[in-house]
Coordinates of C-alpha atoms in Angstrom, one line a residue:
M1 CA 163.5 71.7 67.3
A2 CA 163.2 68.3 65.6
S3 CA 166.0 65.9 66.0
I4 CA 166.7 62.4 64.8
R5 CA 167.7 59.8 67.3
R6 CA 169.8 57.0 66.0
T7 CA 171.3 54.0 67.7
L8 CA 175.0 54.1 68.2
S9 CA 177.0 51.7 66.2
P10 CA 179.1 49.1 68.1
A11 CA 182.1 50.7 66.4
Y12 CA 181.6 53.8 68.4
H13 CA 181.3 52.2 71.8
D14 CA 184.9 52.4 72.6
R15 CA 185.5 55.7 70.8
S16 CA 187.2 58.5 72.7
Y17 CA 185.9 62.1 72.2
Q18 CA 188.1 65.1 71.5
N19 CA 187.1 67.0 74.7
G20 CA 189.0 64.4 76.8
A21 CA 185.9 62.7 78.1
G22 CA 185.7 59.2 77.0
F23 CA 182.9 56.7 77.2
S24 CA 183.4 53.0 77.1
S25 CA 180.7 50.5 76.6
P26 CA 177.8 51.4 78.8
S27 CA 177.6 47.9 80.1
N28 CA 181.2 47.9 81.3
K29 CA 182.5 51.4 81.7
F30 CA 179.6 53.8 82.5
L31 CA 177.9 51.8 85.2
P32 CA 179.5 51.2 88.5
N33 CA 181.0 47.9 89.2
G34 CA 180.7 47.2 85.5
S35 CA 177.4 45.4 86.0
S36 CA 174.8 45.5 83.2
K37 CA 172.3 43.7 85.2
H38 CA 171.4 46.8 87.2
F39 CA 171.0 48.9 84.1
S40 CA 168.6 46.7 82.4
S41 CA 166.4 46.5 85.5
S42 CA 166.4 50.2 86.4
S43 CA 164.2 52.3 84.0
H44 CA 165.3 55.6 85.5
L45 CA 168.9 54.9 84.9
R46 CA 168.1 54.1 81.3
F47 CA 166.3 57.5 81.0
L48 CA 169.3 59.3 82.5
F49 CA 171.7 57.5 80.1
N50 CA 169.6 58.5 77.1
A51 CA 169.5 62.2 78.2
V52 CA 173.3 62.4 78.7
N53 CA 173.9 60.7 75.4
I54 CA 171.7 63.2 73.6
V55 CA 173.5 66.2 75.3
Y56 CA 176.9 65.0 74.4
R57 CA 176.1 64.0 70.9
K58 CA 177.5 66.0 68.2
G59 CA 174.2 66.9 66.5
W60 CA 173.0 69.3 69.3
R61 CA 175.7 71.8 68.6
R62 CA 174.6 72.1 65.0
S63 CA 171.0 72.8 66.0
F64 CA 172.0 75.3 68.6
C65 CA 174.2 77.2 66.1
R66 CA 171.4 77.4 63.5
C67 CA 168.9 78.7 66.1
L68 CA 171.4 81.3 67.3
F69 CA 172.2 82.4 63.7
F70 CA 168.6 83.0 62.7
F71 CA 167.9 84.8 66.0
V72 CA 170.8 87.3 65.3
I73 CA 169.6 87.9 61.7
G74 CA 166.0 88.6 63.0
F75 CA 167.3 91.0 65.7
V76 CA 169.4 92.9 63.1
F77 CA 166.5 93.2 60.7
G78 CA 164.3 94.4 63.5
I79 CA 166.4 97.4 64.6
A80 CA 167.8 98.4 61.2
P81 CA 165.9 101.4 59.6
F82 CA 164.9 100.8 56.0
G83 CA 163.4 104.3 55.4
Y84 CA 163.5 107.8 56.7
S85 CA 160.7 110.1 57.6
D86 CA 160.8 113.5 59.3
T87 CA 158.4 113.2 62.1
D88 CA 159.8 116.0 64.2
V89 CA 157.5 118.9 63.4
R90 CA 159.0 121.3 66.0
A91 CA 162.6 120.9 64.6
K92 CA 161.4 122.5 61.3
G93 CA 159.7 125.4 63.1
F94 CA 156.3 124.4 61.8
T95 CA 153.4 126.9 62.4
F96 CA 149.8 126.8 61.4
P97 CA 149.0 129.2 58.6
E98 CA 147.1 132.3 59.6
L99 CA 143.6 132.2 58.1
K100 CA 142.3 135.6 57.0
P101 CA 139.1 136.3 55.1
P102 CA 139.7 137.6 51.6
H103 CA 139.4 141.3 51.2
A104 CA 136.3 142.4 49.5
N105 CA 135.0 145.8 48.5
L106 CA 131.2 146.0 48.5
R107 CA 129.7 148.8 46.4
F108 CA 126.1 149.9 47.0
D109 CA 124.7 153.1 45.4
D110 CA 128.3 154.2 44.5
Q111 CA 129.3 154.0 48.2
I112 CA 132.2 151.8 49.3
V113 CA 131.6 149.8 52.4
T114 CA 134.9 149.5 54.2
S115 CA 133.7 147.8 57.4
V116 CA 130.9 145.5 58.5
S117 CA 129.6 145.3 62.1
L118 CA 127.5 142.6 63.6
S119 CA 124.9 143.2 66.2
V120 CA 122.3 141.3 68.1
N121 CA 118.7 142.4 68.5
T122 CA 118.5 142.8 72.3
K123 CA 114.7 143.0 72.2
L124 CA 114.5 139.3 71.6
L125 CA 116.6 138.6 74.8
E126 CA 114.6 140.8 77.1
P127 CA 112.9 138.9 80.0
K128 CA 109.2 138.6 79.9
E129 CA 107.1 141.0 81.8
S130 CA 106.4 140.3 85.5
T131 CA 102.8 139.8 84.7
D132 CA 103.6 136.6 82.7
I133 CA 105.4 134.9 85.6
M134 CA 103.2 132.3 87.2
E135 CA 102.4 133.0 90.8
P136 CA 101.8 130.1 93.2
L137 CA 98.2 129.2 93.8
K138 CA 96.6 130.3 97.0
Q139 CA 95.8 127.6 99.5
L140 CA 92.1 126.7 100.0
I141 CA 90.9 126.0 103.6
V142 CA 87.6 124.1 103.3
V143 CA 85.7 123.8 106.6
T144 CA 83.1 121.0 106.8
P145 CA 81.1 120.3 110.0
T146 CA 79.6 116.8 110.1
Y147 CA 77.5 114.8 112.5
N148 CA 75.8 111.4 112.8
R149 CA 72.8 111.0 110.5
G150 CA 71.5 108.7 107.8
F151 CA 73.5 109.9 104.7
Q152 CA 76.6 111.1 106.5
A153 CA 78.9 108.6 104.8
Y154 CA 77.4 109.4 101.4
F155 CA 77.7 113.2 101.8
L156 CA 81.4 113.0 103.0
N157 CA 82.4 110.7 100.2
R158 CA 80.7 112.9 97.6
L159 CA 82.3 116.1 98.8
G160 CA 85.7 114.3 99.2
Q161 CA 85.6 113.2 95.6
V162 CA 85.0 116.7 94.5
L163 CA 87.8 118.1 96.5
R164 CA 90.1 115.4 95.1
L165 CA 89.7 117.0 91.7
V166 CA 90.7 120.5 92.9
K167 CA 94.2 121.6 92.2
P168 CA 96.4 121.7 95.3
P169 CA 97.2 123.3 97.7
L170 CA 94.1 122.5 99.6
V171 CA 93.4 121.4 103.2
W172 CA 90.1 120.0 104.3
I173 CA 89.2 120.6 108.0
V174 CA 86.4 118.2 109.0
V175 CA 84.9 118.9 112.5
E176 CA 83.0 116.3 114.5
E177 CA 81.3 116.8 117.9
K178 CA 82.0 115.0 121.1
A179 CA 84.3 112.3 119.7
A180 CA 86.1 111.6 116.5
S181 CA 84.7 108.4 114.9
H182 CA 86.9 105.8 113.2
E183 CA 84.4 105.7 110.3
T184 CA 84.9 109.3 109.5
A185 CA 88.6 109.0 109.8
E186 CA 88.6 106.0 107.4
I187 CA 86.6 108.0 104.8
L188 CA 89.0 110.9 105.0
R189 CA 92.0 108.7 104.5
K190 CA 90.5 107.1 101.4
T191 CA 89.7 110.4 99.7
G192 CA 93.4 111.2 99.1
V193 CA 92.9 114.8 100.1
M194 CA 95.1 116.5 102.7
Y195 CA 92.8 116.9 105.8
R196 CA 92.7 117.7 109.5
H197 CA 90.3 115.9 111.7
V198 CA 89.2 118.4 114.4
L199 CA 87.1 117.7 117.5
C200 CA 84.5 120.1 118.9
A201 CA 84.4 119.6 122.6
F202 CA 81.5 122.0 123.2
N203 CA 78.3 120.4 124.4
S204 CA 75.8 121.4 121.7
S205 CA 72.9 119.3 122.8
S206 CA 70.9 122.4 123.8
V207 CA 71.7 124.2 120.5
K208 CA 69.4 123.9 117.6
D209 CA 72.2 124.0 115.0
P210 CA 75.4 122.3 116.4
R211 CA 77.3 123.2 113.3
V212 CA 77.8 126.8 114.6
H213 CA 80.2 125.6 117.3
Q214 CA 81.9 123.1 114.9
R215 CA 82.7 126.0 112.6
N216 CA 84.0 128.0 115.5
A217 CA 86.3 125.1 116.5
A218 CA 87.7 125.2 112.9
L219 CA 88.2 129.0 113.1
E220 CA 90.0 128.6 116.4
H221 CA 92.3 126.0 114.8
I222 CA 93.1 128.2 111.8
E223 CA 93.8 131.2 114.1
R224 CA 96.0 129.2 116.5
H225 CA 98.1 127.7 113.7
K226 CA 98.0 130.8 111.5
L227 CA 97.0 128.9 108.4
D228 CA 97.3 131.1 105.4
G229 CA 94.7 130.8 102.6
I230 CA 91.1 131.3 101.6
V231 CA 88.5 130.0 104.2
F232 CA 85.3 128.5 102.8
F233 CA 82.5 126.9 104.8
A234 CA 81.4 123.9 102.7
D235 CA 78.6 121.9 104.3
D236 CA 78.6 118.2 103.2
D237 CA 75.0 118.2 102.0
N238 CA 75.5 120.9 99.4
V239 CA 76.5 120.5 95.7
Y240 CA 79.6 122.3 94.4
T241 CA 81.2 122.7 91.0
L242 CA 85.0 122.7 90.4
E243 CA 84.7 126.2 88.9
L244 CA 83.7 127.5 92.4
F245 CA 86.9 126.3 94.0
E246 CA 89.1 127.7 91.2
S247 CA 87.3 131.1 91.5
L248 CA 88.0 131.2 95.3
R249 CA 91.7 131.7 94.6
T250 CA 90.9 135.1 93.0
I251 CA 89.7 136.5 96.3
S252 CA 91.8 139.1 98.0
R253 CA 89.9 139.9 101.2
F254 CA 86.2 138.8 101.0
G255 CA 84.3 137.2 98.1
T256 CA 80.7 136.3 97.6
W257 CA 78.5 134.8 94.9
P258 CA 74.8 133.7 94.4
V259 CA 73.6 130.4 95.6
A260 CA 70.6 128.5 94.2
M261 CA 68.5 126.6 96.8
L262 CA 65.2 124.8 97.3
A263 CA 62.6 126.6 99.3
Q264 CA 61.5 125.0 102.5
S265 CA 58.4 123.7 100.7
K266 CA 60.6 122.0 98.1
N267 CA 58.3 123.1 95.4
K268 CA 60.4 126.0 93.9
A269 CA 64.0 127.2 93.6
I270 CA 65.1 130.5 94.9
L271 CA 68.2 132.5 94.5
E272 CA 70.1 134.1 97.4
G273 CA 73.3 136.2 97.1
P274 CA 74.8 139.4 95.6
V275 CA 73.8 141.4 92.6
C276 CA 77.0 142.5 90.9
N277 CA 78.2 145.0 88.4
A278 CA 81.4 143.3 87.2
S279 CA 83.0 142.4 90.5
Q280 CA 81.3 145.2 92.6
V281 CA 78.5 144.2 94.8
I282 CA 75.5 146.6 94.3
G283 CA 72.6 144.7 95.8
W284 CA 71.2 141.4 97.0
H285 CA 68.8 138.6 95.9
T286 CA 66.3 137.5 98.6
N287 CA 62.9 135.8 98.5
D288 CA 62.3 135.2 102.2
K289 CA 60.4 137.9 103.9
S290 CA 61.5 136.8 107.4
K291 CA 65.1 137.5 106.5
R292 CA 64.7 141.0 105.1
L293 CA 66.0 142.5 108.3
R294 CA 69.4 141.0 107.7
R295 CA 72.3 143.3 106.7
F296 CA 73.8 140.8 104.2
Y297 CA 71.7 138.3 102.3
V298 CA 74.2 135.4 101.9
D299 CA 74.0 131.7 102.4
M300 CA 76.6 130.0 104.6
S301 CA 78.2 128.4 101.5
G302 CA 78.0 131.7 99.5
F303 CA 81.1 133.5 100.7
A304 CA 84.8 133.0 101.5
F305 CA 87.5 135.2 103.1
N306 CA 91.2 135.5 103.6
S307 CA 92.3 133.6 106.7
S308 CA 94.8 136.3 107.8
I309 CA 91.8 138.4 108.9
L310 CA 91.5 136.0 111.8
W311 CA 95.1 136.2 113.1
D312 CA 96.4 139.4 111.6
P313 CA 93.9 142.3 112.3
K314 CA 96.6 145.0 111.7
R315 CA 97.0 144.0 108.1
W316 CA 93.3 144.7 107.4
A317 CA 93.0 147.7 109.7
R318 CA 90.3 146.1 111.8
P319 CA 89.1 148.5 114.6
F320 CA 89.0 145.6 117.1
S321 CA 91.0 142.5 117.8
N322 CA 88.3 140.3 119.2
P323 CA 88.1 136.7 117.8
I324 CA 85.8 136.4 114.9
R325 CA 83.3 133.7 115.6
Q326 CA 79.7 132.7 114.7
L327 CA 77.0 133.5 117.2
D328 CA 74.6 130.9 118.5
T329 CA 72.5 133.5 120.3
V330 CA 71.0 135.0 117.2
K331 CA 67.9 133.8 115.4
E332 CA 68.3 131.0 112.9
G333 CA 69.2 132.3 109.5
F334 CA 71.1 135.3 110.9
Q335 CA 74.4 133.6 111.6
E336 CA 75.7 134.4 108.2
S337 CA 75.0 138.1 108.3
T338 CA 76.3 138.6 111.9
F339 CA 79.5 136.7 111.0
I340 CA 80.1 138.8 107.9
E341 CA 79.7 142.0 109.8
Q342 CA 82.7 141.0 111.8
V343 CA 84.8 140.5 108.7
V344 CA 83.9 143.5 106.5
E345 CA 82.3 146.9 107.0
D346 CA 80.1 147.2 103.9
E347 CA 79.8 146.0 100.2
S348 CA 82.8 148.2 99.1
Q349 CA 85.1 145.6 100.8
M350 CA 83.5 142.7 98.9
E351 CA 84.3 141.1 95.6
G352 CA 81.6 139.5 93.5
I353 CA 82.6 136.2 91.7
P354 CA 82.4 135.2 89.0
H355 CA 82.4 138.3 86.8
G356 CA 79.0 139.9 87.1
C357 CA 77.9 137.1 89.5
S358 CA 76.3 135.6 86.4
R359 CA 76.7 131.9 87.1
I360 CA 75.4 129.5 89.7
M361 CA 78.3 127.5 91.1
N362 CA 76.7 125.6 94.1
W363 CA 73.3 124.5 95.3
H364 CA 71.8 124.2 98.7
L365 CA 69.2 121.5 98.6
H366 CA 68.1 121.3 102.3
L367 CA 68.0 117.5 102.3
E368 CA 67.2 116.8 106.0
M369 CA 67.5 113.2 107.1
D370 CA 66.2 113.4 110.6
N371 CA 63.8 110.4 110.4
L372 CA 66.4 108.0 109.0
F373 CA 68.6 105.9 111.3
Y374 CA 71.9 104.3 110.4
P375 CA 73.3 101.3 112.2
K376 CA 76.1 101.8 114.7
G377 CA 79.5 101.8 113.0
W378 CA 78.0 102.6 109.6
L379 CA 77.7 98.9 108.8
L380 CA 74.8 96.7 107.8
E381 CA 75.4 93.3 109.5
K382 CA 72.5 91.6 107.7
N383 CA 71.2 91.9 104.2
L384 CA 67.9 93.7 103.8
E385 CA 65.2 91.5 102.1
V386 CA 62.4 93.2 100.3
I387 CA 59.3 91.3 99.1
L388 CA 57.3 93.0 96.4
P389 CA 53.9 91.7 95.4
I390 CA 53.3 90.7 91.8
K391 CA 50.6 92.8 90.2

């Protein structure tokens, strides 16, 4: 609060106050020993004097009374009600009004409708038929034997890129002989396909086709681990379509299809596989007179079967429980037929795919690379320089 300080007149120096406290001249009465020399030299005593003088002045009482007066007035105005409102709803017994639809009489063909019932068409809420429920896709077990030759890396990369486009689940079993190479393992890792790198320990140097024992090693692996799915022998030098792999999942027990291939002379294309009426096998395509003694005319990449036949013979009512394997003692070209005879009894247990066996879905080109040599480690350390004469 603002205050005005004024210098005391000399007339008031010796004035006595009504409260009994009297002040004489500050130079003579207030200071001890009556010395003014100490007062003028001590600044803190001067400050104390001024503070005491302000407190005991008459003007501070007036300011304090004004402040107290306005505080009381404000307090009274703050607590005093200036209006009245009834905010207690429960004291009046307030209840929400009951909402009722207006009564209506509907007349239709001189008939009075006294009640209306609501119903829901339950046909719209019925669950879909079980046939519309999507079933999980069958797993495909693709078996590929491979060995060291000129275009081994090219064939594996090409087949791996095809399998990469097939819908999962799919497992690629790649079988090598003697030892698993780091180069093959590197290719398999880069394809992005789930794979199993299997080693065939059988010494196949005396066997004309070492892939027979490599496939048997894969069959033993499937049987031991009881892998469930559709087994398909896919040699790396063949050409396959995506439609083939999607059709394999429709097989229940054993499926077969026609395969187009080049003749040994490479001058014509021949067809080998089943003749179908819808999905029923009724005959066989063959153009090789030396193979007409076979029971089933199928290429190695022209059939697939359920893997549970290997490790669950009771499910398929097999008369014997001997392991199903390919034979290396039979003549070349008869491995397919002798193997199929262990899986099914006749054509009635086969399924022809696609419908009517009407499309070619893979090709066997017989691209032998026996005369080509590839450097060790599948790497060319030096660039090949070719000089062509100018004509």
